[in-house]
Amino acid sequence: KAGVTQTPRYLIKTRGQQVTLSCSPISGHRSVSWYQQTPGQGLQFLFEYFSETQRNKGNFPGRFSGRQFSNSRSEMNVSTLELGDSALYLCASSLGSSSSYNEQFFGPGTRLTVL
Amino acid sequence: TQLLEQSPQFLSIQEGENLTVYCNSSSVFSSLQWYRQEPGEGPVLLVTVVTGGEVKKLKRLTFQFGDARKDSSLHITAAQPGDTGLYLCAVIMTTDSWGKLQFGAGTQVVVTP
């Protein structure tokens, strides 16, 4: 069974631009979560989507947004990029349930560099 | 202040040596997870501990959950270069039945041949 895939793997942008990252979950998984990983702050939760609805959100500014499609694929968008947005962005998928926590499986991440 | 404090931040050892990394908090948790992240990859779940005092073994890795469920340790016996990676502890924070993972900052382990 294929794992979580993320595209692109590497991305270089300049300040002020916007970027869209994509995540394809494991087949059959309906929940997708996004995390930001930086050397200074570690791994931080951005948001989670289940059945095309945002179910949970971390403490990030409104420049960070996401969406989920009917096939469970998800995208996250960062507008007006800042230098501090340089990070590894990880996507994790799980079966998804409204009544319990399910194990999350992580993709390899997208390395975003903002110049 | 981090909810989960991991120590040490960095550990470099020779192949065959033992090592222990720690994950501490002032909060009580119903469960705690350990992940390993290798360069260029996402974290991979190693174990979930749920009972105070619980000890779980995964080949040469031994995980312990503190009696009070506030801390955990990971011990590696006879480390091998393949054990190199970032070891992260994490807890599940639940809001309205939806859980999200909160991670510690991690311990970077380097095992040299």
PDB file of C-alpha atoms in Angstrom:
ATOM      1  CA  LYS A   1       0.000   0.000   0.000  1.00  0.00           C
ATOM      2  CA  ALA A   2       1.459   3.351  -1.013  1.00  0.00           C
ATOM      3  CA  GLY A   3       2.340   5.762   1.765  1.00  0.00           C
ATOM      4  CA  VAL A   4       1.569   9.437   2.119  1.00  0.00           C
ATOM      5  CA  THR A   5       2.945  11.443  -0.778  1.00  0.00           C
ATOM      6  CA  GLN A   6       3.737  15.131  -0.764  1.00  0.00           C
ATOM      7  CA  THR A   7       4.538  17.388  -3.689  1.00  0.00           C
ATOM      8  CA  PRO A   8       6.719  19.143  -4.387  1.00  0.00           C
ATOM      9  CA  ARG A   9       9.546  17.848  -2.193  1.00  0.00           C
ATOM     10  CA  TYR A  10      11.515  21.087  -2.415  1.00  0.00           C
ATOM     11  CA  LEU A  11      10.424  24.636  -3.110  1.00  0.00           C
ATOM     12  CA  ILE A  12      12.177  27.995  -3.162  1.00  0.00           C
ATOM     13  CA  LYS A  13      10.118  31.177  -3.023  1.00  0.00           C
ATOM     14  CA  THR A  14      10.741  34.836  -2.276  1.00  0.00           C
ATOM     15  CA  ARG A  15       9.159  37.006   0.386  1.00  0.00           C
ATOM     16  CA  GLY A  16       5.662  38.178  -0.457  1.00  0.00           C
ATOM     17  CA  GLN A  17       4.874  35.290  -2.776  1.00  0.00           C
ATOM     18  CA  GLN A  18       2.351  32.596  -2.044  1.00  0.00           C
ATOM     19  CA  VAL A  19       2.769  28.835  -2.176  1.00  0.00           C
ATOM     20  CA  THR A  20       0.543  25.772  -2.403  1.00  0.00           C
ATOM     21  CA  LEU A  21       1.634  22.375  -1.112  1.00  0.00           C
ATOM     22  CA  SER A  22      -0.116  19.125  -1.884  1.00  0.00           C
ATOM     23  CA  CYS A  23      -0.661  15.927   0.093  1.00  0.00           C
ATOM     24  CA  SER A  24      -2.131  12.611  -1.024  1.00  0.00           C
ATOM     25  CA  PRO A  25      -3.086  10.421   1.937  1.00  0.00           C
ATOM     26  CA  ILE A  26      -2.897   6.651   2.198  1.00  0.00           C
ATOM     27  CA  SER A  27      -5.756   5.042   0.301  1.00  0.00           C
ATOM     28  CA  GLY A  28      -8.791   4.761   2.558  1.00  0.00           C
ATOM     29  CA  HIS A  29      -7.620   7.424   4.991  1.00  0.00           C
ATOM     30  CA  ARG A  30     -10.036  10.310   5.365  1.00  0.00           C
ATOM     31  CA  SER A  31      -8.162  12.597   7.745  1.00  0.00           C
ATOM     32  CA  VAL A  32      -5.193  14.779   6.819  1.00  0.00           C
ATOM     33  CA  SER A  33      -3.173  16.858   9.269  1.00  0.00           C
ATOM     34  CA  TRP A  34      -0.471  19.397   8.499  1.00  0.00           C
ATOM     35  CA  TYR A  35       2.562  20.243  10.625  1.00  0.00           C
ATOM     36  CA  GLN A  36       5.373  22.763  10.367  1.00  0.00           C
ATOM     37  CA  GLN A  37       8.849  21.699  11.488  1.00  0.00           C
ATOM     38  CA  THR A  38      11.605  24.236  12.142  1.00  0.00           C
ATOM     39  CA  PRO A  39      14.879  23.939  14.095  1.00  0.00           C
ATOM     40  CA  GLY A  40      13.727  26.589  16.558  1.00  0.00           C
ATOM     41  CA  GLN A  41      10.103  25.598  17.202  1.00  0.00           C
ATOM     42  CA  GLY A  42      10.171  21.902  16.380  1.00  0.00           C
ATOM     43  CA  LEU A  43       7.066  20.193  15.039  1.00  0.00           C
ATOM     44  CA  GLN A  44       3.937  22.319  15.358  1.00  0.00           C
ATOM     45  CA  PHE A  45       0.381  21.422  14.409  1.00  0.00           C
ATOM     46  CA  LEU A  46      -1.183  23.588  11.703  1.00  0.00           C
ATOM     47  CA  PHE A  47      -4.629  22.091  11.022  1.00  0.00           C
ATOM     48  CA  GLU A  48      -6.555  18.898  10.394  1.00  0.00           C
ATOM     49  CA  TYR A  49      -9.165  18.103   7.766  1.00  0.00           C
ATOM     50  CA  PHE A  50     -11.701  15.309   7.801  1.00  0.00           C
ATOM     51  CA  SER A  51     -14.346  14.803   5.129  1.00  0.00           C
ATOM     52  CA  GLU A  52     -13.477  18.148   3.528  1.00  0.00           C
ATOM     53  CA  THR A  53     -14.040  20.062   6.796  1.00  0.00           C
ATOM     54  CA  GLN A  54     -11.420  21.649   9.024  1.00  0.00           C
ATOM     55  CA  ARG A  55     -11.752  19.886  12.404  1.00  0.00           C
ATOM     56  CA  ASN A  56      -8.861  21.312  14.353  1.00  0.00           C
ATOM     57  CA  LYS A  57      -6.546  24.301  14.036  1.00  0.00           C
ATOM     58  CA  GLY A  58      -3.233  25.277  15.572  1.00  0.00           C
ATOM     59  CA  ASN A  59      -1.955  28.730  16.504  1.00  0.00           C
ATOM     60  CA  PHE A  60      -0.859  30.042  13.137  1.00  0.00           C
ATOM     61  CA  PRO A  61      -1.819  33.309  11.407  1.00  0.00           C
ATOM     62  CA  GLY A  62      -4.542  33.438   8.778  1.00  0.00           C
ATOM     63  CA  ARG A  63      -1.897  33.431   6.036  1.00  0.00           C
ATOM     64  CA  PHE A  64      -1.860  29.679   6.516  1.00  0.00           C
ATOM     65  CA  SER A  65      -4.894  27.954   5.090  1.00  0.00           C
ATOM     66  CA  GLY A  66      -5.851  24.578   3.744  1.00  0.00           C
ATOM     67  CA  ARG A  67      -8.534  22.554   2.134  1.00  0.00           C
ATOM     68  CA  GLN A  68      -9.460  18.951   1.481  1.00  0.00           C
ATOM     69  CA  PHE A  69     -11.036  17.503  -1.609  1.00  0.00           C
ATOM     70  CA  SER A  70     -13.661  14.776  -1.921  1.00  0.00           C
ATOM     71  CA  ASN A  71     -10.936  12.192  -2.641  1.00  0.00           C
ATOM     72  CA  SER A  72      -9.270  13.154   0.691  1.00  0.00           C
ATOM     73  CA  ARG A  73      -6.312  14.813  -1.011  1.00  0.00           C
ATOM     74  CA  SER A  74      -5.365  18.028   0.743  1.00  0.00           C
ATOM     75  CA  GLU A  75      -3.592  21.247  -0.066  1.00  0.00           C
ATOM     76  CA  MET A  76      -2.205  23.914   2.177  1.00  0.00           C
ATOM     77  CA  ASN A  77      -1.552  27.466   1.102  1.00  0.00           C
ATOM     78  CA  VAL A  78       0.682  30.112   2.594  1.00  0.00           C
ATOM     79  CA  SER A  79       0.168  33.647   1.360  1.00  0.00           C
ATOM     80  CA  THR A  80       2.496  36.646   1.668  1.00  0.00           C
ATOM     81  CA  LEU A  81       5.479  34.479   2.528  1.00  0.00           C
ATOM     82  CA  GLU A  82       7.880  35.608   5.249  1.00  0.00           C
ATOM     83  CA  LEU A  83      11.449  34.468   5.879  1.00  0.00           C
ATOM     84  CA  GLY A  84      10.248  32.706   9.026  1.00  0.00           C
ATOM     85  CA  ASP A  85       7.987  30.466   6.961  1.00  0.00           C
ATOM     86  CA  SER A  86      11.041  28.530   5.797  1.00  0.00           C
ATOM     87  CA  ALA A  87      10.444  25.067   7.184  1.00  0.00           C
ATOM     88  CA  LEU A  88       9.703  21.436   6.492  1.00  0.00           C
ATOM     89  CA  TYR A  89       5.951  21.049   6.039  1.00  0.00           C
ATOM     90  CA  LEU A  90       4.721  17.590   6.938  1.00  0.00           C
ATOM     91  CA  CYS A  91       1.423  16.016   6.091  1.00  0.00           C
ATOM     92  CA  ALA A  92       0.014  13.070   8.043  1.00  0.00           C
ATOM     93  CA  SER A  93      -2.962  10.905   7.196  1.00  0.00           C
ATOM     94  CA  SER A  94      -5.129   8.701   9.367  1.00  0.00           C
ATOM     95  CA  LEU A  95      -8.319   6.718   9.046  1.00  0.00           C
ATOM     96  CA  GLY A  96     -10.125   9.538  10.796  1.00  0.00           C
ATOM     97  CA  SER A  97     -12.905   9.277  13.317  1.00  0.00           C
ATOM     98  CA  SER A  98     -15.031  11.645  15.312  1.00  0.00           C
ATOM     99  CA  SER A  99     -14.851   9.442  18.386  1.00  0.00           C
ATOM    100  CA  SER A 100     -11.250   8.402  18.766  1.00  0.00           C
ATOM    101  CA  TYR A 101      -7.709   9.223  17.844  1.00  0.00           C
ATOM    102  CA  ASN A 102      -6.252   7.184  15.012  1.00  0.00           C
ATOM    103  CA  GLU A 103      -2.565   6.624  14.316  1.00  0.00           C
ATOM    104  CA  GLN A 104      -1.119   9.187  11.958  1.00  0.00           C
ATOM    105  CA  PHE A 105       1.233   8.262   9.127  1.00  0.00           C
ATOM    106  CA  PHE A 106       3.567  10.991   7.961  1.00  0.00           C
ATOM    107  CA  GLY A 107       4.732  11.862   4.478  1.00  0.00           C
ATOM    108  CA  PRO A 108       8.336  12.839   3.692  1.00  0.00           C
ATOM    109  CA  GLY A 109       7.526  16.547   3.781  1.00  0.00           C
ATOM    110  CA  THR A 110       7.994  19.557   1.541  1.00  0.00           C
ATOM    111  CA  ARG A 111      11.079  21.642   2.259  1.00  0.00           C
ATOM    112  CA  LEU A 112      10.141  25.304   1.712  1.00  0.00           C
ATOM    113  CA  THR A 113      12.853  27.943   1.567  1.00  0.00           C
ATOM    114  CA  VAL A 114      11.847  31.609   1.525  1.00  0.00           C
ATOM    115  CA  LEU A 115      14.500  34.024   0.288  1.00  0.00           C
TER     116      LEU A 115
ATOM    117  CA  THR B   1       7.607  26.811  27.924  1.00  0.00           C
ATOM    118  CA  GLN B   2       7.352  23.517  26.069  1.00  0.00           C
ATOM    119  CA  LEU B   3       4.689  21.097  27.238  1.00  0.00           C
ATOM    120  CA  LEU B   4       7.162  18.247  26.649  1.00  0.00           C
ATOM    121  CA  GLU B   5      10.825  18.747  27.529  1.00  0.00           C
ATOM    122  CA  GLN B   6      13.221  16.344  25.859  1.00  0.00           C
ATOM    123  CA  SER B   7      16.795  15.785  26.958  1.00  0.00           C
ATOM    124  CA  PRO B   8      19.475  15.773  25.912  1.00  0.00           C
ATOM    125  CA  GLN B   9      19.060  17.847  22.771  1.00  0.00           C
ATOM    126  CA  PHE B  10      21.912  16.045  21.052  1.00  0.00           C
ATOM    127  CA  LEU B  11      23.700  12.757  21.682  1.00  0.00           C
ATOM    128  CA  SER B  12      26.658  11.348  19.782  1.00  0.00           C
ATOM    129  CA  ILE B  13      27.856   7.857  20.639  1.00  0.00           C
ATOM    130  CA  GLN B  14      29.906   5.011  19.222  1.00  0.00           C
ATOM    131  CA  GLU B  15      28.353   1.861  17.841  1.00  0.00           C
ATOM    132  CA  GLY B  16      27.758  -0.671  20.597  1.00  0.00           C
ATOM    133  CA  GLU B  17      27.202   1.862  23.375  1.00  0.00           C
ATOM    134  CA  ASN B  18      23.932   2.293  25.251  1.00  0.00           C
ATOM    135  CA  LEU B  19      21.945   5.505  25.447  1.00  0.00           C
ATOM    136  CA  THR B  20      18.871   6.897  27.170  1.00  0.00           C
ATOM    137  CA  VAL B  21      16.772   9.872  26.147  1.00  0.00           C
ATOM    138  CA  TYR B  22      14.100  11.483  28.259  1.00  0.00           C
ATOM    139  CA  CYS B  23      10.754  13.171  27.811  1.00  0.00           C
ATOM    140  CA  ASN B  24       9.423  15.119  30.805  1.00  0.00           C
ATOM    141  CA  SER B  25       6.405  17.232  31.616  1.00  0.00           C
ATOM    142  CA  SER B  26       4.563  18.673  34.585  1.00  0.00           C
ATOM    143  CA  SER B  27       1.276  17.493  33.053  1.00  0.00           C
ATOM    144  CA  VAL B  28      -0.333  14.077  33.286  1.00  0.00           C
ATOM    145  CA  PHE B  29      -1.123  12.286  30.064  1.00  0.00           C
ATOM    146  CA  SER B  30      -3.364   9.370  29.199  1.00  0.00           C
ATOM    147  CA  SER B  31      -0.782   8.147  26.690  1.00  0.00           C
ATOM    148  CA  LEU B  32       2.529   9.116  25.143  1.00  0.00           C
ATOM    149  CA  GLN B  33       4.102   8.244  21.835  1.00  0.00           C
ATOM    150  CA  TRP B  34       7.692   7.976  20.602  1.00  0.00           C
ATOM    151  CA  TYR B  35       8.665   8.636  16.988  1.00  0.00           C
ATOM    152  CA  ARG B  36      11.913   8.419  15.050  1.00  0.00           C
ATOM    153  CA  GLN B  37      12.573  10.749  12.155  1.00  0.00           C
ATOM    154  CA  GLU B  38      15.382  10.053   9.713  1.00  0.00           C
ATOM    155  CA  PRO B  39      16.837  12.698   7.383  1.00  0.00           C
ATOM    156  CA  GLY B  40      14.542  13.479   4.473  1.00  0.00           C
ATOM    157  CA  GLU B  41      11.644  11.549   5.975  1.00  0.00           C
ATOM    158  CA  GLY B  42       8.649  12.170   8.172  1.00  0.00           C
ATOM    159  CA  PRO B  43       8.409  10.818  11.729  1.00  0.00           C
ATOM    160  CA  VAL B  44       7.587   7.136  12.122  1.00  0.00           C
ATOM    161  CA  LEU B  45       5.702   5.898  15.168  1.00  0.00           C
ATOM    162  CA  LEU B  46       7.765   3.526  17.321  1.00  0.00           C
ATOM    163  CA  VAL B  47       5.486   2.917  20.287  1.00  0.00           C
ATOM    164  CA  THR B  48       2.531   4.184  22.301  1.00  0.00           C
ATOM    165  CA  VAL B  49       2.602   3.797  26.082  1.00  0.00           C
ATOM    166  CA  VAL B  50      -0.651   4.146  27.998  1.00  0.00           C
ATOM    167  CA  THR B  51      -0.267   2.729  31.527  1.00  0.00           C
ATOM    168  CA  GLY B  52       1.762   4.324  34.320  1.00  0.00           C
ATOM    169  CA  GLY B  53       4.910   2.254  34.898  1.00  0.00           C
ATOM    170  CA  GLU B  54       4.487   0.445  31.589  1.00  0.00           C
ATOM    171  CA  VAL B  55       7.608  -0.913  29.891  1.00  0.00           C
ATOM    172  CA  LYS B  56       7.576  -1.848  26.214  1.00  0.00           C
ATOM    173  CA  LYS B  57      10.393  -3.398  24.243  1.00  0.00           C
ATOM    174  CA  LEU B  58      10.996  -3.150  20.520  1.00  0.00           C
ATOM    175  CA  LYS B  59      14.106  -5.192  19.716  1.00  0.00           C
ATOM    176  CA  ARG B  60      16.968  -3.164  21.266  1.00  0.00           C
ATOM    177  CA  LEU B  61      14.702  -0.245  22.231  1.00  0.00           C
ATOM    178  CA  THR B  62      13.053  -0.119  25.673  1.00  0.00           C
ATOM    179  CA  PHE B  63      10.358   2.446  26.403  1.00  0.00           C
ATOM    180  CA  GLN B  64       9.110   3.278  29.877  1.00  0.00           C
ATOM    181  CA  PHE B  65       6.169   5.422  30.960  1.00  0.00           C
ATOM    182  CA  GLY B  66       6.543   7.011  34.373  1.00  0.00           C
ATOM    183  CA  ASP B  67       4.355   5.821  37.237  1.00  0.00           C
ATOM    184  CA  ALA B  68       2.665   9.240  37.389  1.00  0.00           C
ATOM    185  CA  ARG B  69       2.281   9.347  33.590  1.00  0.00           C
ATOM    186  CA  LYS B  70       4.198  12.645  33.380  1.00  0.00           C
ATOM    187  CA  ASP B  71       7.433  11.386  31.861  1.00  0.00           C
ATOM    188  CA  SER B  72       8.922   8.716  29.675  1.00  0.00           C
ATOM    189  CA  SER B  73      12.295   7.363  28.670  1.00  0.00           C
ATOM    190  CA  LEU B  74      13.721   5.545  25.689  1.00  0.00           C
ATOM    191  CA  HIS B  75      16.741   3.311  26.176  1.00  0.00           C
ATOM    192  CA  ILE B  76      18.706   1.861  23.268  1.00  0.00           C
ATOM    193  CA  THR B  77      21.009  -1.074  23.957  1.00  0.00           C
ATOM    194  CA  ALA B  78      24.081  -1.645  21.796  1.00  0.00           C
ATOM    195  CA  ALA B  79      23.288   1.213  19.440  1.00  0.00           C
ATOM    196  CA  GLN B  80      23.866   0.762  15.726  1.00  0.00           C
ATOM    197  CA  PRO B  81      24.358   3.372  12.975  1.00  0.00           C
ATOM    198  CA  GLY B  82      20.830   2.593  11.803  1.00  0.00           C
ATOM    199  CA  ASP B  83      19.538   4.028  15.095  1.00  0.00           C
ATOM    200  CA  THR B  84      20.686   7.485  13.998  1.00  0.00           C
ATOM    201  CA  GLY B  85      17.802   9.917  13.840  1.00  0.00           C
ATOM    202  CA  LEU B  86      15.686  12.503  15.627  1.00  0.00           C
ATOM    203  CA  TYR B  87      13.718  10.907  18.468  1.00  0.00           C
ATOM    204  CA  LEU B  88      10.507  12.727  19.271  1.00  0.00           C
ATOM    205  CA  CYS B  89       8.002  12.202  22.026  1.00  0.00           C
ATOM    206  CA  ALA B  90       4.430  13.320  21.510  1.00  0.00           C
ATOM    207  CA  VAL B  91       1.092  13.415  23.290  1.00  0.00           C
ATOM    208  CA  ILE B  92      -2.398  13.571  21.929  1.00  0.00           C
ATOM    209  CA  MET B  93      -4.224  16.779  22.810  1.00  0.00           C
ATOM    210  CA  THR B  94      -7.970  16.334  22.408  1.00  0.00           C
ATOM    211  CA  THR B  95     -10.461  19.100  21.608  1.00  0.00           C
ATOM    212  CA  ASP B  96     -14.104  18.198  21.082  1.00  0.00           C
ATOM    213  CA  SER B  97     -13.144  14.578  20.411  1.00  0.00           C
ATOM    214  CA  TRP B  98     -10.631  15.557  17.729  1.00  0.00           C
ATOM    215  CA  GLY B  99      -7.036  14.843  18.633  1.00  0.00           C
ATOM    216  CA  LYS B 100      -3.874  16.557  17.538  1.00  0.00           C
ATOM    217  CA  LEU B 101      -0.308  15.587  18.272  1.00  0.00           C
ATOM    218  CA  GLN B 102       1.884  17.879  20.353  1.00  0.00           C
ATOM    219  CA  PHE B 103       5.578  17.093  20.046  1.00  0.00           C
ATOM    220  CA  GLY B 104       8.639  17.687  22.136  1.00  0.00           C
ATOM    221  CA  ALA B 105      11.625  19.385  20.508  1.00  0.00           C
ATOM    222  CA  GLY B 106      13.372  16.052  20.013  1.00  0.00           C
ATOM    223  CA  THR B 107      16.733  14.454  20.728  1.00  0.00           C
ATOM    224  CA  GLN B 108      19.118  14.150  17.791  1.00  0.00           C
ATOM    225  CA  VAL B 109      21.009  10.853  18.111  1.00  0.00           C
ATOM    226  CA  VAL B 110      24.091  10.123  16.013  1.00  0.00           C
ATOM    227  CA  VAL B 111      25.654   6.658  16.178  1.00  0.00           C
ATOM    228  CA  THR B 112      29.042   6.405  14.510  1.00  0.00           C
ATOM    229  CA  PRO B 113      30.618   3.102  13.398  1.00  0.00           C
TER     230      PRO B 113
END
